[in-house]
Short mmCIF file of C-alpha atoms in Angstrom, two decimals:
data_model
loop_
_atom_site.label_atom_id
_atom_site.label_comp_id
_atom_site.label_asym_id
_atom_site.label_seq_id
_atom_site.Cartn_x
_atom_site.Cartn_y
_atom_site.Cartn_z
CA MET A 179 93.77 114.37 132.28
CA THR A 180 92.15 118.25 132.57
CA GLY A 181 89.92 117.90 129.18
CA THR A 182 91.54 120.87 127.60
CA ALA A 183 92.89 120.35 124.42
CA GLU A 184 96.07 118.22 124.56
CA THR A 185 99.02 119.57 122.08
CA ASP A 186 100.66 117.78 119.55
CA SER A 187 103.99 117.55 121.79
CA VAL A 188 101.72 115.62 124.65
CA ILE A 189 99.63 113.64 121.94
CA GLU A 190 102.81 112.30 119.65
CA PRO A 191 105.04 110.82 122.17
CA ARG A 192 102.27 108.86 123.76
CA ARG A 193 100.66 107.84 120.11
CA ALA A 194 104.34 106.87 119.38
CA TRP A 195 104.62 104.42 122.53
CA LEU A 196 101.51 103.47 122.24
CA SER A 197 102.17 102.17 118.77
CA LEU A 198 105.23 100.50 119.90
CA LEU A 199 103.59 98.79 122.54
CA ALA A 200 100.59 97.43 120.40
CA LYS A 201 103.01 95.88 117.80
CA ALA A 202 105.79 94.45 120.50
CA PRO A 203 106.57 90.90 120.79
CA ALA A 204 104.64 89.74 123.72
CA ALA A 205 107.30 87.77 125.53
CA SER A 206 109.71 90.34 125.44
CA LEU A 207 107.35 93.27 126.66
CA ALA A 208 106.53 90.60 129.38
CA ARG A 209 110.50 90.35 130.26
CA LEU A 210 111.16 93.80 130.29
CA TRP A 211 108.13 95.05 132.54
CA ALA A 212 108.89 92.28 134.79
CA GLU A 213 112.55 93.44 135.04
CA ALA A 214 111.21 96.99 135.62
CA GLY A 215 110.09 96.14 139.01
CA PRO A 216 106.49 95.50 140.40
CA ALA A 217 103.47 97.46 138.77
CA PRO A 218 102.32 100.70 140.98
CA ALA A 219 99.03 100.27 142.48
CA HIS A 220 96.17 100.99 140.18
CA GLU A 221 92.43 99.71 139.66
CA VAL A 222 91.60 98.26 136.21
CA LEU A 223 88.92 100.51 134.79
CA ARG A 224 88.52 97.77 131.55
CA ARG A 225 89.64 93.99 132.22
CA PRO A 226 91.06 93.04 129.03
CA GLU A 227 88.97 92.18 125.87
CA ILE A 228 89.75 90.42 122.71
CA GLY A 229 88.17 91.63 119.86
CA ALA A 230 88.50 92.51 116.33
CA VAL A 231 89.59 95.34 114.06
CA MET A 232 88.48 95.30 110.78
CA ALA A 233 91.65 96.40 108.36
CA ARG A 234 91.11 98.37 105.30
CA GLY A 235 92.55 98.86 101.79
CA ARG A 236 92.56 100.73 98.82
CA ALA A 237 91.15 99.84 95.26
CA GLY A 238 94.45 100.27 93.32
CA GLY A 239 96.38 101.08 96.53
CA ALA A 240 95.02 104.58 96.14
CA GLY A 241 91.44 104.81 95.67
CA ALA A 242 88.24 103.85 97.45
CA PRO A 243 88.32 102.11 100.78
CA PHE A 244 87.70 98.45 101.20
CA ASN A 245 87.63 95.96 103.75
CA LEU A 246 90.04 93.49 103.78
CA GLY A 247 89.75 91.28 106.92
CA GLU A 248 89.98 91.54 110.55
CA ILE A 249 92.77 91.87 112.86
CA THR A 250 92.95 90.20 116.57
CA VAL A 251 93.44 92.79 119.37
CA THR A 252 92.82 92.97 122.87
CA ARG A 253 92.32 96.05 124.99
CA ALA A 254 92.51 97.22 128.71
CA ALA A 255 92.09 100.43 130.75
CA VAL A 256 93.66 101.33 134.07
CA ARG A 257 93.88 104.21 136.79
CA LEU A 258 96.96 104.39 139.10
CA GLU A 259 96.34 105.59 142.66
CA THR A 260 97.92 108.63 141.49
CA GLY A 261 95.11 109.41 139.17
CA GLU A 262 96.82 108.52 135.56
CA GLU A 263 94.58 106.68 133.30
CA GLY A 264 96.21 103.74 130.74
CA HIS A 265 95.27 102.51 127.25
CA GLY A 266 96.43 99.47 125.92
CA TYR A 267 94.99 98.21 122.59
CA VAL A 268 97.61 95.48 121.34
CA GLN A 269 97.80 93.15 118.39
CA GLY A 270 96.70 89.69 119.12
CA ARG A 271 94.77 87.43 121.78
CA ASP A 272 97.11 88.69 124.71
CA LYS A 273 95.12 89.86 127.89
CA ALA A 274 98.18 90.09 129.95
CA LYS A 275 100.04 91.90 127.20
CA ALA A 276 97.19 94.15 126.91
CA LEU A 277 97.04 95.09 130.66
CA THR A 278 100.86 95.57 130.74
CA ALA A 279 100.58 97.99 127.85
CA ALA A 280 97.82 99.89 129.59
CA LEU A 281 99.92 100.05 132.79
CA ILE A 282 102.89 101.56 130.81
CA ASP A 283 100.97 103.85 129.45
CA ALA A 284 99.75 105.33 132.65
CA VAL A 285 103.25 105.27 133.90
CA MET A 286 104.47 106.96 131.20
CA GLN A 287 101.98 110.23 132.57
CA THR A 288 103.99 110.26 135.65
CA GLY A 289 107.48 111.24 136.57
CA ASP A 290 108.58 108.01 136.67
CA ALA A 291 108.58 108.02 132.62
CA PRO A 292 112.23 108.66 131.84
CA ARG A 293 113.37 105.24 134.03
CA LEU A 294 110.32 103.21 132.47
CA ARG A 295 111.26 104.55 128.73
CA ALA A 296 114.72 103.49 129.31
CA ALA A 297 113.87 100.18 130.90
CA VAL A 298 111.12 98.77 128.76
CA LEU A 299 110.43 101.35 125.66
CA ALA A 300 113.86 101.93 124.11
CA PRO A 301 115.06 97.91 124.48
CA LEU A 302 111.38 96.97 122.67
CA ALA A 303 112.03 99.93 120.02
CA ALA A 304 115.74 98.56 119.67
CA GLU A 305 114.54 94.79 118.98
CA MET A 306 111.85 95.79 116.92
CA ALA A 307 114.26 98.11 114.74
CA ALA A 308 116.75 95.37 114.61
CA ALA A 309 114.29 92.71 113.31
CA ALA A 310 112.97 95.32 110.76
CA GLU A 311 116.43 96.18 109.42
CA ALA A 312 117.51 92.31 109.64
CA ARG A 313 114.46 92.05 107.23
CA ALA A 314 115.31 94.87 104.84
CA ARG A 315 119.15 93.77 104.68
CA LYS A 316 117.64 90.17 103.46
CA ALA A 317 115.80 91.71 101.00
CA ALA A 318 118.61 94.08 100.13
CA ALA A 319 120.75 90.96 99.46
CA THR A 320 118.16 89.61 96.84
CA LYS A 321 118.22 92.82 94.70
CA VAL A 322 118.67 91.85 91.21
CA GLU A 323 121.59 93.68 89.43
CA PHE A 324 121.28 93.68 85.69
CA PHE A 325 123.66 93.72 83.77
CA THR A 326 124.23 94.29 79.26
CA MET A 327 125.22 91.46 77.82
CA VAL A 328 126.65 92.97 74.35
CA ARG A 329 125.82 90.95 71.65
CA GLY A 330 127.56 90.90 67.67
CA GLU A 331 131.13 92.40 66.75
CA SER A 332 132.28 95.43 68.24
CA GLU A 333 133.79 97.94 66.02
CA MET B 12 53.55 63.72 107.69
CA TYR B 13 57.11 64.03 109.04
CA VAL B 14 58.86 61.76 111.18
CA ALA B 15 61.51 62.92 113.16
CA VAL B 16 64.25 60.45 113.93
CA LYS B 17 66.84 60.44 117.07
CA GLY B 18 69.93 58.15 117.54
CA GLY B 19 73.97 58.18 116.60
CA GLU B 20 74.99 59.66 119.53
CA ALA B 21 77.45 57.06 120.73
CA ALA B 22 78.46 56.83 117.37
CA ILE B 23 79.07 60.22 116.96
CA GLU B 24 81.23 60.25 120.08
CA ALA B 25 83.09 57.46 119.11
CA ALA B 26 83.62 58.99 115.51
CA HIS B 27 85.00 62.33 117.28
CA GLY B 28 87.22 60.20 119.63
CA TRP B 29 88.75 58.28 116.76
CA LEU B 30 89.01 61.68 114.88
CA ALA B 31 91.41 62.91 117.96
CA GLU B 32 93.49 59.75 117.59
CA ALA B 33 93.89 60.07 114.12
CA ARG B 34 94.76 63.75 114.39
CA ARG B 35 97.79 62.75 116.38
CA GLY B 36 98.66 60.02 114.25
CA ASP B 37 101.57 57.64 115.38
CA PRO B 38 102.11 58.40 119.14
CA SER B 39 105.88 57.03 118.68
CA VAL B 40 106.39 60.45 116.53
CA PRO B 41 106.84 63.98 118.03
CA VAL B 42 103.71 66.20 118.43
CA LEU B 43 103.46 68.77 116.27
CA SER B 44 103.36 72.36 117.72
CA PRO B 45 100.85 75.35 116.85
CA ASP B 46 104.33 77.04 116.84
CA GLN B 47 105.99 74.70 114.40
CA VAL B 48 103.36 75.41 112.23
CA ARG B 49 103.24 78.96 112.23
CA GLU B 50 106.71 79.06 111.67
CA GLN B 51 107.54 76.60 109.23
CA LEU B 52 104.24 76.09 107.32
CA SER B 53 103.72 79.66 107.07
CA LEU B 54 102.29 79.67 103.73
CA ALA B 55 99.37 77.72 104.62
CA VAL B 56 98.87 79.88 108.10
CA ALA B 57 98.59 83.06 105.22
CA ARG B 58 96.28 81.21 103.22
CA VAL B 59 94.00 80.27 106.39
CA MET B 60 94.40 84.11 107.61
CA ALA B 61 93.51 85.54 104.03
CA GLU B 62 90.64 83.30 103.77
CA GLY B 63 89.34 83.02 107.06
CA SER B 64 89.22 86.85 107.04
CA LEU B 65 91.18 87.40 110.32
CA PHE B 66 95.13 88.12 110.82
CA ASP B 67 95.84 85.92 113.69
CA GLU B 68 99.04 83.96 112.80
CA ASP B 69 98.74 81.52 116.02
CA LEU B 70 95.20 81.27 115.81
CA ALA B 71 95.80 79.78 112.34
CA ALA B 72 98.38 77.78 113.12
CA LEU B 73 96.13 76.05 115.59
CA ALA B 74 93.08 76.01 113.08
CA ILE B 75 95.24 74.10 110.61
CA LYS B 76 96.55 71.82 113.58
CA GLN B 77 93.17 70.92 114.57
CA ALA B 78 91.76 70.42 110.94
CA ARG B 79 94.45 67.88 110.29
CA GLY B 80 95.86 70.31 107.44
CA ASP B 81 92.69 70.61 106.11
CA LEU B 82 93.16 73.89 105.00
CA ILE B 83 89.29 74.55 104.20
CA GLU B 84 88.39 73.22 107.67
CA ALA B 85 90.51 75.30 109.05
CA ILE B 86 89.12 78.71 107.03
CA PHE B 87 85.83 77.50 108.63
CA LEU B 88 87.14 77.22 112.30
CA ILE B 89 88.80 80.70 111.98
CA ARG B 90 85.30 82.07 110.32
CA ALA B 91 83.47 80.51 113.10
CA TYR B 92 85.70 82.07 115.69
CA ARG B 93 85.85 85.62 114.41
CA THR B 94 81.88 86.13 114.50
CA THR B 95 82.38 85.33 118.52
CA LEU B 96 84.72 88.45 118.37
CA PRO B 97 83.17 91.83 119.51
CA ARG B 98 84.56 94.53 116.98
CA PHE B 99 86.51 97.65 118.25
CA GLY B 100 86.49 99.40 115.14
CA ALA B 101 87.34 99.84 111.53
CA ALA B 102 91.36 100.94 110.86
CA ARG B 103 92.23 103.92 108.44
CA PRO B 104 93.20 101.92 105.07
CA VAL B 105 96.74 100.49 105.18
CA ASP B 106 98.92 102.70 103.11
CA THR B 107 100.78 100.18 100.87
CA ALA B 108 103.62 102.97 99.33
CA ARG B 109 105.20 102.96 102.90
CA MET B 110 105.86 99.38 103.20
CA ARG B 111 109.53 98.17 103.48
CA PRO B 112 108.92 95.26 100.94
CA ILE B 113 110.71 91.77 101.59
CA ARG B 114 109.65 91.06 97.99
CA ARG B 115 109.21 93.41 95.10
CA VAL B 116 109.13 92.57 91.39
CA SER B 117 107.89 94.45 88.63
CA ALA B 118 107.14 93.04 85.06
CA THR B 119 107.13 96.31 83.45
CA PHE B 120 110.00 98.22 84.45
CA LYS B 121 113.50 96.78 84.90
CA ASP B 122 115.08 99.67 86.40
CA ALA B 123 112.35 101.32 88.82
CA PRO B 124 113.66 103.06 92.03
CA GLY B 125 114.08 100.03 94.65
CA GLY B 126 114.52 97.62 91.99
CA GLN B 127 113.67 93.98 91.84
CA VAL B 128 114.14 92.64 95.09
CA LEU B 129 113.43 88.84 94.92
CA GLY B 130 112.83 88.01 98.53
CA PRO B 131 111.94 84.43 100.23
CA THR B 132 110.36 83.21 96.75
CA PHE B 133 110.08 79.36 95.10
CA ASP B 134 110.54 81.52 91.56
CA TYR B 135 114.12 79.97 89.35
CA THR B 136 113.77 76.95 92.01
CA HIS B 137 114.21 73.93 89.82
CA ARG B 138 110.67 72.07 91.49
CA LEU B 139 113.26 69.02 92.35
CA ILE B 140 112.22 67.43 96.02
CA ASP B 141 114.91 68.21 98.13
CA PHE B 142 115.73 65.39 100.05
CA ALA B 143 117.93 67.08 102.52
CA LEU B 144 114.75 68.28 104.45
CA ALA B 145 113.97 65.23 105.27
CA ALA B 146 117.23 65.25 107.42
CA GLU B 147 118.07 67.00 110.55
CA GLY B 148 120.09 70.06 109.99
CA GLU B 149 119.81 73.76 109.63
CA PRO B 150 120.19 75.84 106.76
CA PRO B 151 122.51 78.68 106.58
CA ALA B 152 122.02 82.19 107.60
CA ALA B 153 120.06 84.32 104.68
CA ARG B 154 122.62 86.51 103.05
CA GLU B 155 122.52 90.52 104.06
CA ALA B 156 123.38 93.39 102.31
CA ALA B 157 122.83 97.28 102.71
CA ALA B 158 119.55 98.10 103.76
CA ARG B 159 117.56 100.64 101.51
CA ALA B 160 116.50 103.18 103.75
CA GLU B 161 113.69 105.14 101.36
CA ALA B 162 110.44 104.42 100.80
CA THR B 163 109.71 101.97 97.92
CA PRO B 164 107.16 104.13 95.62
CA HIS B 165 105.07 102.36 93.58
CA ILE B 166 105.58 101.32 90.22
CA LEU B 167 102.28 102.67 88.51
CA ASP B 168 102.72 106.22 89.81
CA PHE B 169 105.27 106.24 87.16
CA LEU B 170 102.70 105.67 84.62
CA GLY B 171 100.08 107.92 86.22
CA LYS B 172 102.48 110.99 86.09
CA ASP B 173 102.37 110.86 82.40
CA GLY B 174 98.32 110.02 82.13
CA LEU B 175 99.08 106.72 80.68
CA ILE B 176 97.01 104.80 82.63
CA GLN B 177 93.56 105.63 84.62
CA GLN B 178 93.95 106.96 88.19
CA GLU B 179 91.95 105.68 91.20
CA ALA B 180 89.88 108.30 92.56
CA SER B 181 90.63 108.46 96.46
CA THR B 182 87.73 108.75 98.70
CA GLU B 183 87.06 108.52 101.91
CA GLU B 184 83.68 106.32 101.80
CA THR B 185 83.03 103.88 104.23
CA PRO B 186 83.09 100.80 102.58
CA PRO B 187 80.11 98.01 102.62
CA ASP B 188 81.08 94.70 104.41
CA LEU B 189 79.53 91.87 103.38
CA THR B 190 80.38 90.29 106.75
CA ARG B 191 77.60 92.64 108.06
CA GLN B 192 75.05 93.14 105.32
CA PRO B 193 74.21 90.26 102.67
CA LEU B 194 76.17 90.59 99.74
CA GLU B 195 73.69 92.93 96.84
CA LEU B 196 74.02 92.87 93.53
CA PRO B 197 75.10 94.99 91.07
CA ALA B 198 78.23 95.28 94.02
CA SER B 199 80.70 98.32 94.01
CA ARG B 200 84.07 97.65 93.45
CA PRO B 201 84.74 97.88 97.14
CA LEU B 202 82.53 94.89 97.78
CA ARG B 203 83.71 92.76 94.91
CA LEU B 204 87.45 93.57 96.14
CA GLN B 205 86.39 91.95 99.96
CA ALA B 206 84.64 89.12 98.39
CA LEU B 207 87.46 88.53 96.31
CA THR B 208 90.47 89.06 99.24
CA ARG B 209 88.75 86.10 101.35
CA GLY B 210 87.42 84.02 98.19
CA ASP B 211 88.81 80.50 97.73
CA GLU B 212 92.36 80.74 95.85
CA GLY B 213 91.96 77.78 93.71
CA PHE B 214 88.69 79.23 92.30
CA MET B 215 90.37 82.50 92.10
CA LEU B 216 93.19 80.97 90.22
CA GLY B 217 90.47 78.76 87.99
CA MET B 218 89.15 82.32 87.25
CA ALA B 219 92.18 84.65 86.59
CA TYR B 220 93.69 81.40 84.40
CA SER B 221 89.96 81.51 82.30
CA THR B 222 90.83 85.36 81.20
CA GLN B 223 94.62 84.70 80.21
CA ARG B 224 93.15 81.16 77.99
CA GLY B 225 90.81 83.72 76.45
CA TYR B 226 87.52 83.95 78.13
CA GLY B 227 87.29 87.72 78.76
CA ARG B 228 91.00 88.58 77.92
CA ASN B 229 92.44 91.39 79.40
CA HIS B 230 95.75 91.88 78.37
CA PRO B 231 97.58 92.15 81.84
CA PHE B 232 101.08 92.65 82.92
CA VAL B 233 102.12 92.76 86.53
CA GLY B 234 103.12 95.97 86.79
CA GLU B 235 104.19 95.76 90.58
CA LEU B 236 103.91 92.34 93.00
CA ARG B 237 104.88 93.59 96.37
CA ILE B 238 105.11 91.49 99.86
CA GLY B 239 106.19 93.35 103.66
CA MET B 240 104.48 94.67 106.52
CA VAL B 241 102.18 97.36 106.77
CA ALA B 242 100.94 99.37 110.23
CA VAL B 243 97.52 99.44 110.83
CA GLU B 244 96.28 102.59 112.32
CA LEU B 245 93.03 102.62 114.67
CA ASP B 246 91.30 105.81 115.67
CA ILE B 247 90.86 104.87 119.62
CA PRO B 248 87.85 107.28 120.59
CA GLU B 249 88.94 107.62 124.64
CA LEU B 250 92.08 108.83 123.65
CA GLY B 251 91.08 111.14 120.87
CA PHE B 252 93.87 110.03 118.37
CA ALA B 253 94.82 107.05 116.27
CA ILE B 254 97.35 104.63 116.92
CA GLU B 255 99.16 101.88 115.27
CA VAL B 256 97.56 99.01 116.59
CA ALA B 257 98.59 96.39 114.57
CA GLU B 258 101.81 95.37 111.69
CA VAL B 259 100.28 92.57 109.28
CA MET B 260 102.03 91.00 106.13
CA VAL B 261 100.28 91.71 103.13
CA THR B 262 100.77 90.90 99.23
CA GLU B 263 99.34 93.40 96.55
CA CYS B 264 99.50 93.06 93.12
CA GLU B 265 98.81 95.77 90.18
CA THR B 266 98.02 94.76 86.94
CA VAL B 267 98.51 97.16 84.09
CA ASN B 268 96.09 96.20 81.35
CA GLN B 269 95.08 97.24 77.74
CA PHE B 270 93.24 100.22 77.16
CA ALA B 271 89.85 102.10 77.88
CA GLY B 272 89.52 105.33 76.13
CA SER B 273 86.29 107.37 74.90
CA LYS B 274 85.37 110.70 72.96
CA THR B 275 86.51 112.31 75.74
CA GLU B 276 89.30 111.01 77.26
CA PRO B 277 92.50 109.86 75.13
CA PRO B 278 93.18 106.14 75.41
CA GLN B 279 94.94 104.97 78.74
CA PHE B 280 95.82 101.66 80.26
CA THR B 281 93.55 100.17 82.98
CA ARG B 282 94.40 98.65 86.29
CA GLY B 283 93.61 95.35 88.34
CA TYR B 284 94.26 94.87 91.75
CA GLY B 285 94.92 92.32 94.42
CA LEU B 286 95.47 93.05 98.21
CA VAL B 287 95.53 89.86 100.51
CA PHE B 288 96.61 89.32 104.28
CA GLY B 289 100.13 87.31 104.40
CA GLN B 290 102.82 86.02 101.51
CA SER B 291 100.20 84.99 99.11
CA GLU B 292 101.11 86.15 95.66
CA ARG B 293 99.27 83.36 93.75
CA LYS B 294 96.27 84.75 95.29
CA ALA B 295 97.36 88.57 94.76
CA ILE B 296 97.63 88.14 91.30
CA SER B 297 94.42 86.08 90.91
CA MET B 298 92.70 88.64 92.26
CA ALA B 299 94.20 91.02 90.57
CA LEU B 300 92.94 89.38 86.83
CA VAL B 301 89.61 88.94 88.15
CA ASP B 302 89.33 92.31 89.66
CA ARG B 303 90.03 93.96 86.09
CA ALA B 304 87.75 91.65 84.17
CA LEU B 305 84.88 92.21 86.82
CA ARG B 306 85.31 95.96 85.88
CA TRP B 307 83.85 95.50 82.30
CA ARG B 308 81.17 98.15 82.90
CA GLU B 309 82.84 100.70 84.71
CA LEU B 310 85.09 100.49 81.44
CA GLY B 311 82.90 100.88 79.01
CA GLU B 312 84.15 97.07 77.62
CA GLU B 313 81.84 94.88 76.09
CA ASN B 314 80.57 91.78 78.14
CA VAL B 315 81.59 88.80 76.23
CA GLY B 316 79.54 86.62 78.32
CA ALA B 317 83.08 85.00 79.96
CA PRO B 318 82.12 83.47 83.25
CA ALA B 319 84.99 86.07 85.27
CA GLN B 320 83.41 88.91 83.81
CA ASP B 321 79.99 87.42 85.45
CA GLU B 322 79.51 89.31 88.79
CA GLU B 323 76.89 87.03 90.28
CA PHE B 324 78.90 84.20 88.98
CA VAL B 325 82.04 84.82 90.71
CA LEU B 326 81.12 86.68 94.01
CA TYR B 327 78.36 83.81 94.79
CA HIS B 328 80.91 80.99 94.20
CA SER B 329 84.06 82.23 95.35
CA ASP B 330 83.45 81.49 98.92
CA ASN B 331 85.01 78.05 100.07
CA ILE B 332 82.79 78.08 103.49
CA GLN B 333 79.72 78.67 101.76
CA GLY B 334 80.50 76.11 98.91
CA THR B 335 81.75 73.39 101.06
CA GLY B 336 78.79 73.99 103.27
CA PHE B 337 76.31 73.34 100.51
CA VAL B 338 78.01 71.04 98.62
CA GLU B 339 79.21 68.73 101.75
CA HIS B 340 75.69 68.84 103.14
CA ILE B 341 74.15 66.58 101.10
CA LYS B 342 76.04 63.81 102.46
CA LEU B 343 74.15 64.06 105.71
CA PRO B 344 70.83 62.07 106.17
CA HIS B 345 67.93 62.94 103.68
CA TYR B 346 66.01 59.90 104.29
CA VAL B 347 62.54 61.55 104.48
CA ASP B 348 63.67 63.57 101.15
CA PHE B 349 64.65 60.42 99.27
CA GLN B 350 61.57 58.36 100.45
CA SER B 351 59.54 60.91 98.56
CA GLU B 352 61.53 60.62 95.59
CA LEU B 353 61.51 56.85 96.00
CA GLU B 354 57.62 57.07 95.99
CA LEU B 355 57.77 59.18 93.24
CA ILE B 356 59.50 57.33 90.86
CA ARG B 357 57.76 53.73 91.94
CA LYS B 358 54.54 55.39 90.91
CA ILE B 359 55.86 56.68 87.88
CA ARG B 360 57.01 53.43 86.53
CA ALA B 361 53.97 51.79 87.78
CA ASP B 362 52.53 53.97 85.44
CA ALA B 363 54.74 53.34 82.34
CA MET B 364 54.37 49.90 82.85
CA ARG B 365 50.67 49.84 82.65
CA GLU B 366 50.41 52.22 79.63
CA ALA B 367 52.86 49.84 77.99
CA ALA B 368 51.13 46.71 79.02
CA GLU B 369 47.78 48.32 77.27
#
């Protein structure tokens, strides 16, 4: 990284894959990453560390923030031999998942990004979207259809 | 004189050994896995996460197994664990308006956009024991229908547009955190909401019920109850931008309550608010009622002396870990304290009897 201001076109895709990795099912991520081939040469900058993030809500959904409770999060950081730094912040207490996320974040900054996107990120995104869609479809089936009861004599 | 006594190590060790065996139960019955608890006792898991104040389904499931199903004991384990975690930061407030709800009902508006979505609810079941569940067998797949693509707006926004309900003033103030600073009174609303969301469900239910029965009545309607996943965004300093670091299920309840007004403002509906980790609607509704009752001062209402209006009473007695610690500690050895009481009562009795004899 050069230290110059990053443009949105750089930040937005990175934000998207980091968010995807953070919430991804650990088993699927591990499987897809293993199938994507050996990890590139790297050093670990920050060994996986388990911690907590305080989640917040807003009074009335829109007002003053308040502390809702913490969430377990694991983070790790790596640097590839070629210099790219990767950061993994993932939900839960899974050190392997945090390290994998950091490695993927680093590789996504290299020329190997399109291959990794196709092999790991796209299938993960599809799996998560399908799960969300299935939930939404089940919710839709429980939507109440009201009908009006006509009472009394008509005409 | 203070006499320290030691002893009981062997007895404690044997007791804990038996505890482990009793936890396992009859070994001819298959052992329960935390995965089974997480998947099949998910509402117990939700409660342990909400009151343990830590969202981690696997950890809550394990705690429930370790606690032999004693949920307050499980919450205790979670509270103890969370104190060992470094805090990476505080997230941006969740945006519940962006939720795709699995359940969303309103008792005030039938035809709001998004409609009434029942979700996986116990409502409208007959509360008859289902003996079929004691047998093997899988339920049929849940029905599906075309999913709603748009966001589901908050129902109270419609009242807000017409000025019929009090608006929440949006601020970006850092809220006080009672896990870091001791609770001080009077408490701000953000501090109260933190205490309520991690408070005991049974206590909150009792307090809420008392307001409905007349102890600080505040005429609530459930304007909206919604349950679903929300993204949790965290600013990552080393990156210089925020990512969605987690996705959690929450239950949100907004109540519409009777009026407040003043010389300068015409009467409006007022609101109570509940937001709880997991699928926990009894707790979320109770929280909203208690939140509303505690707002009497800022809404210019009379304090009628109802328990639910008493901030000190509610906030200092809602935490089940503090409560169980203090209530249960009286079973532990108090031999020396009691010895002094015993000596005292003997002396008083002797004096009284001597006086009676004179």
